[in-house]
Every structure is written in C-alpha cells, then in structure tokens.
mmCIF file of C-alpha atoms in Angstrom:
data_model
loop_
_atom_site.group_PDB
_atom_site.id
_atom_site.type_symbol
_atom_site.label_atom_id
_atom_site.label_comp_id
_atom_site.label_asym_id
_atom_site.label_seq_id
_atom_site.Cartn_x
_atom_site.Cartn_y
_atom_site.Cartn_z
ATOM 1 C CA MET A 1 -0.189 -22.196 -9.895
ATOM 2 C CA SER A 2 3.387 -22.508 -8.662
ATOM 3 C CA SER A 3 4.375 -20.837 -5.868
ATOM 4 C CA ALA A 4 7.068 -18.967 -8.211
ATOM 5 C CA ASP A 5 4.168 -17.954 -10.363
ATOM 6 C CA THR A 6 2.559 -16.267 -7.335
ATOM 7 C CA THR A 7 6.138 -14.487 -6.106
ATOM 8 C CA ARG A 8 6.528 -13.410 -9.515
ATOM 9 C CA GLY A 9 3.092 -12.024 -9.435
ATOM 10 C CA ALA A 10 3.297 -10.245 -6.280
ATOM 11 C CA VAL A 11 6.529 -8.603 -7.239
ATOM 12 C CA TRP A 12 4.873 -7.591 -10.310
ATOM 13 C CA ARG A 13 1.923 -5.943 -8.454
ATOM 14 C CA ILE A 14 4.560 -4.400 -6.079
ATOM 15 C CA THR A 15 6.801 -3.064 -8.723
ATOM 16 C CA GLY A 16 3.731 -1.503 -10.838
ATOM 17 C CA SER A 17 2.276 0.123 -7.733
ATOM 18 C CA LEU A 18 5.225 1.776 -7.246
ATOM 19 C CA ILE A 19 5.687 2.820 -10.713
ATOM 20 C CA ILE A 20 2.519 4.267 -10.603
ATOM 21 C CA ALA A 21 3.355 6.064 -7.668
ATOM 22 C CA LEU A 22 6.354 7.670 -8.882
ATOM 23 C CA ALA A 23 4.489 8.773 -11.975
ATOM 24 C CA LEU A 24 1.990 10.517 -10.075
ATOM 25 C CA THR A 25 4.862 12.151 -8.140
ATOM 26 C CA VAL A 26 5.922 13.931 -11.607
ATOM 27 C CA VAL A 27 2.570 14.569 -12.938
ATOM 28 C CA PRO A 28 2.523 18.705 -13.695
ATOM 29 C CA LEU A 29 0.370 20.268 -11.396
ATOM 30 C CA PRO A 30 -0.615 24.052 -11.135
ATOM 31 C CA ASP A 31 1.879 26.099 -8.960
ATOM 32 C CA PHE A 32 -0.872 26.411 -6.232
ATOM 33 C CA LEU A 33 -0.922 22.924 -6.048
ATOM 34 C CA ARG A 34 2.500 21.775 -6.371
ATOM 35 C CA THR A 35 3.256 22.264 -2.603
ATOM 36 C CA ALA A 36 -0.050 19.933 -1.786
ATOM 37 C CA ARG A 37 0.893 17.208 -3.766
ATOM 38 C CA PRO A 38 0.528 13.902 -1.600
ATOM 39 C CA ASP A 39 3.858 11.992 -0.970
ATOM 40 C CA TRP A 40 2.566 8.769 -3.095
ATOM 41 C CA VAL A 41 5.440 6.794 -3.318
ATOM 42 C CA ALA A 42 5.555 6.837 0.564
ATOM 43 C CA LEU A 43 1.931 6.019 0.766
ATOM 44 C CA VAL A 44 2.220 3.271 -1.369
ATOM 45 C CA VAL A 45 5.877 1.850 0.338
ATOM 46 C CA VAL A 46 3.816 2.215 3.633
ATOM 47 C CA TYR A 47 1.227 -0.023 2.466
ATOM 48 C CA TRP A 48 3.178 -2.557 1.287
ATOM 49 C CA ALA A 49 5.398 -2.372 4.264
ATOM 50 C CA VAL A 50 2.275 -3.237 6.297
ATOM 51 C CA PHE A 51 0.434 -5.497 4.388
ATOM 52 C CA ALA A 52 3.145 -7.506 2.494
ATOM 53 C CA PRO A 53 6.421 -6.777 4.233
ATOM 54 C CA GLN A 54 8.241 -9.834 3.414
ATOM 55 C CA ARG A 55 8.217 -8.634 -0.154
ATOM 56 C CA LEU A 56 9.504 -5.335 0.227
ATOM 57 C CA PRO A 57 12.996 -5.401 1.155
ATOM 58 C CA PHE A 58 15.119 -2.319 2.297
ATOM 59 C CA TRP A 59 17.198 -2.445 -0.660
ATOM 60 C CA VAL A 60 13.833 -2.221 -2.911
ATOM 61 C CA ILE A 61 12.838 0.943 -0.750
ATOM 62 C CA ALA A 62 16.534 2.580 -0.921
ATOM 63 C CA LEU A 63 16.245 2.211 -4.637
ATOM 64 C CA VAL A 64 12.772 3.943 -4.940
ATOM 65 C CA GLY A 65 13.914 6.489 -2.874
ATOM 66 C CA LEU A 66 17.128 7.199 -5.353
ATOM 67 C CA ALA A 67 14.516 6.914 -8.168
ATOM 68 C CA LEU A 68 13.052 9.994 -6.691
ATOM 69 C CA ASP A 69 15.907 11.758 -6.107
ATOM 70 C CA ALA A 70 16.746 11.260 -9.897
ATOM 71 C CA LEU A 71 13.232 12.491 -10.881
ATOM 72 C CA TYR A 72 13.104 15.511 -8.283
ATOM 73 C CA GLY A 73 17.033 16.420 -8.972
ATOM 74 C CA THR A 74 17.565 16.676 -5.252
ATOM 75 C CA LEU A 75 20.605 15.405 -3.821
ATOM 76 C CA LEU A 76 21.438 11.858 -4.095
ATOM 77 C CA GLY A 77 19.976 9.511 -1.649
ATOM 78 C CA LEU A 78 18.061 12.078 0.591
ATOM 79 C CA HIS A 79 14.697 10.422 -0.366
ATOM 80 C CA ALA A 80 16.204 6.939 0.078
ATOM 81 C CA LEU A 81 17.140 7.733 3.556
ATOM 82 C CA ALA A 82 13.635 9.111 4.268
ATOM 83 C CA LEU A 83 12.019 6.704 2.868
ATOM 84 C CA VAL A 84 14.258 3.774 4.807
ATOM 85 C CA VAL A 85 13.554 5.751 8.016
ATOM 86 C CA MET A 86 9.731 5.812 7.564
ATOM 87 C CA ALA A 87 9.402 2.747 6.359
ATOM 88 C CA PHE A 88 11.483 0.760 9.474
ATOM 89 C CA PRO A 89 8.727 1.254 11.957
ATOM 90 C CA ALA A 90 6.198 0.304 9.627
ATOM 91 C CA LEU A 91 8.017 -3.206 8.703
ATOM 92 C CA ARG A 92 8.929 -3.613 12.385
ATOM 93 C CA LEU A 93 5.147 -3.159 14.033
ATOM 94 C CA HIS A 94 3.248 -4.469 10.749
ATOM 95 C CA LEU A 95 1.602 -6.823 12.578
ATOM 96 C CA ARG A 96 0.281 -4.349 15.266
ATOM 97 C CA LEU A 97 -0.418 -2.157 12.238
ATOM 98 C CA ARG A 98 -2.611 -4.614 10.628
ATOM 99 C CA VAL A 99 -5.265 -5.424 13.504
ATOM 100 C CA PHE A 100 -5.908 -1.357 13.876
ATOM 101 C CA SER A 101 -9.055 0.096 12.599
ATOM 102 C CA TRP A 102 -8.730 1.641 9.650
ATOM 103 C CA VAL A 103 -9.148 4.952 11.595
ATOM 104 C CA GLN A 104 -6.110 4.365 13.666
ATOM 105 C CA LEU A 105 -4.048 3.018 10.633
ATOM 106 C CA ALA A 106 -4.556 6.061 9.308
ATOM 107 C CA ALA A 107 -3.344 7.928 12.223
ATOM 108 C CA ALA A 108 -0.272 5.938 12.263
ATOM 109 C CA VAL A 109 0.250 6.609 8.207
ATOM 110 C CA VAL A 110 -0.214 10.323 9.085
ATOM 111 C CA LEU A 111 2.459 10.121 11.877
ATOM 112 C CA LEU A 112 4.704 8.031 9.003
ATOM 113 C CA ILE A 113 4.731 10.482 6.629
ATOM 114 C CA ALA A 114 5.061 13.315 9.016
ATOM 115 C CA LEU A 115 8.379 11.342 9.815
ATOM 116 C CA TYR A 116 9.242 11.056 6.032
ATOM 117 C CA GLU A 117 8.911 14.894 5.594
ATOM 118 C CA PHE A 118 10.959 15.489 8.973
ATOM 119 C CA VAL A 119 13.802 13.377 7.519
ATOM 120 C CA LEU A 120 13.460 15.498 4.192
ATOM 121 C CA PHE A 121 13.521 19.054 6.133
ATOM 122 C CA TRP A 122 15.873 17.961 8.429
ATOM 123 C CA SER A 123 18.352 16.758 5.826
ATOM 124 C CA ASN A 124 17.798 19.568 3.800
ATOM 125 C CA GLY A 125 18.597 21.922 6.549
ATOM 126 C CA VAL A 126 22.163 19.836 7.142
ATOM 127 C CA ALA A 127 22.557 20.142 3.288
ATOM 128 C CA GLY A 128 21.999 23.987 3.752
ATOM 129 C CA LEU A 129 19.376 24.112 1.686
ATOM 130 C CA SER A 130 15.967 25.896 2.889
ATOM 131 C CA SER A 131 12.401 25.893 1.839
ATOM 132 C CA ARG A 132 9.137 26.843 3.236
ATOM 133 C CA GLY A 133 7.420 24.839 6.236
ATOM 134 C CA ALA A 134 4.326 24.290 3.990
ATOM 135 C CA ASP A 135 6.649 22.240 1.383
ATOM 136 C CA TYR A 136 6.892 19.944 4.077
ATOM 137 C CA TRP A 137 4.021 19.650 5.899
ATOM 138 C CA LEU A 138 1.156 20.119 3.506
ATOM 139 C CA PRO A 139 1.823 17.015 2.002
ATOM 140 C CA VAL A 140 1.127 15.347 5.160
ATOM 141 C CA VAL A 141 -2.332 16.481 5.349
ATOM 142 C CA THR A 142 -3.037 15.483 1.807
ATOM 143 C CA SER A 143 -1.470 12.209 2.158
ATOM 144 C CA ALA A 144 -3.800 11.779 4.853
ATOM 145 C CA VAL A 145 -6.739 12.595 2.512
ATOM 146 C CA ALA A 146 -5.456 10.258 -0.001
ATOM 147 C CA TRP A 147 -4.571 6.987 2.255
ATOM 148 C CA PRO A 148 -8.026 5.652 2.225
ATOM 149 C CA PHE A 149 -8.066 5.884 -1.762
ATOM 150 C CA ILE A 150 -4.682 3.949 -1.839
ATOM 151 C CA LEU A 151 -5.627 1.602 0.728
ATOM 152 C CA TYR A 152 -9.152 0.467 -1.259
ATOM 153 C CA ILE A 153 -7.264 0.143 -4.382
ATOM 154 C CA LEU A 154 -4.113 -1.595 -3.139
ATOM 155 C CA ASP A 155 -6.601 -3.824 -1.061
ATOM 156 C CA GLY A 156 -7.943 -4.828 -4.438
ATOM 157 C CA VAL A 157 -4.634 -5.417 -6.258
ATOM 158 C CA LEU A 158 -3.638 -7.428 -2.952
ATOM 159 C CA ALA A 159 -6.677 -9.404 -2.966
ATOM 160 C CA ARG A 160 -6.057 -10.630 -6.196
ATOM 161 C CA ASP A 161 -2.643 -12.341 -4.636
ATOM 162 C CA PRO A 162 -3.191 -15.981 -3.800
ATOM 163 C CA THR A 163 -0.156 -16.207 -1.075
#
C-alpha cells in the first residue's frame, strides 16, 4: 500500500469521525437532556489532536467549528474560536498527553472541554447573549463520562491505520 493510500485512509477516518460527531450534536433530545449533551465534536477534536496531530491542522478545526456554528445557528466563528483555543494546548502538548495514564488523560480532557465551554461562555457574554451556567458546565461533566467511550472507539479506528 502506498503512502498516499494510507494518508487518504487516515483523512477519511478523521473526516468520518468528525461528521459522526457533528451528527451526534444535532440528534434531537428531550428538553431535560438537551443541556446535558456531551460536546461530541470537541471530544473528537481532542482525540485527534493528541493521537494524530500531524493530520489535524488548525484550518480543519476552524472549518468544523464553522459547521457547528451553522448547525446551531450561533454567531459565525463562535465554535471555531472555541475549538481552536481548546485544540491549541492539546496539539502543543500531545507528546506529553500521550504518555498519561487513561485517568490522567481523562482529567486533561475535562480541563480542555472546560476551556472550550469557557470560551463559548465568554464569547456569548461579550456578544451580549446570556444563558444559564448549566448550559455550559453540565456538558463538561457529560463529556467526561463520554470520553472513555470516545477513546475506546477511536483507538479502534486508529489501530486500523497502518501509519
């Protein structure tokens, strides 16, 4: 298999996982569960930023953020900014994060998701949009619960990548 084929396969794996995460983001939920939805896209971005950083450039992260803005109908660039700010430390520290135990990695992911939610909270505050604090902080908790599943599923996807 040529290196172009393996690169193409890796691009499809990352793209597919991001599309599935975007789809999970807009799956209808009952009103009482809507604020508890994990940040699927942020979790997938963190995973690929840590385990395949060379294949996830910032422009892709920003593009996925713009897609989130379009899906949610929020200010254009809001999620793009939050995802890029969240992904920067993950991309910068990916070698250190890789050697963490799964518990330490989960704690780091919780901090990254909290940073993502804080940037959303701050940006909405600057724009004059207000909402309840639970709308921002409850997804941090549910994302922490969802992280082991993301790690298990995407580790299986990455294991099929020969590069």
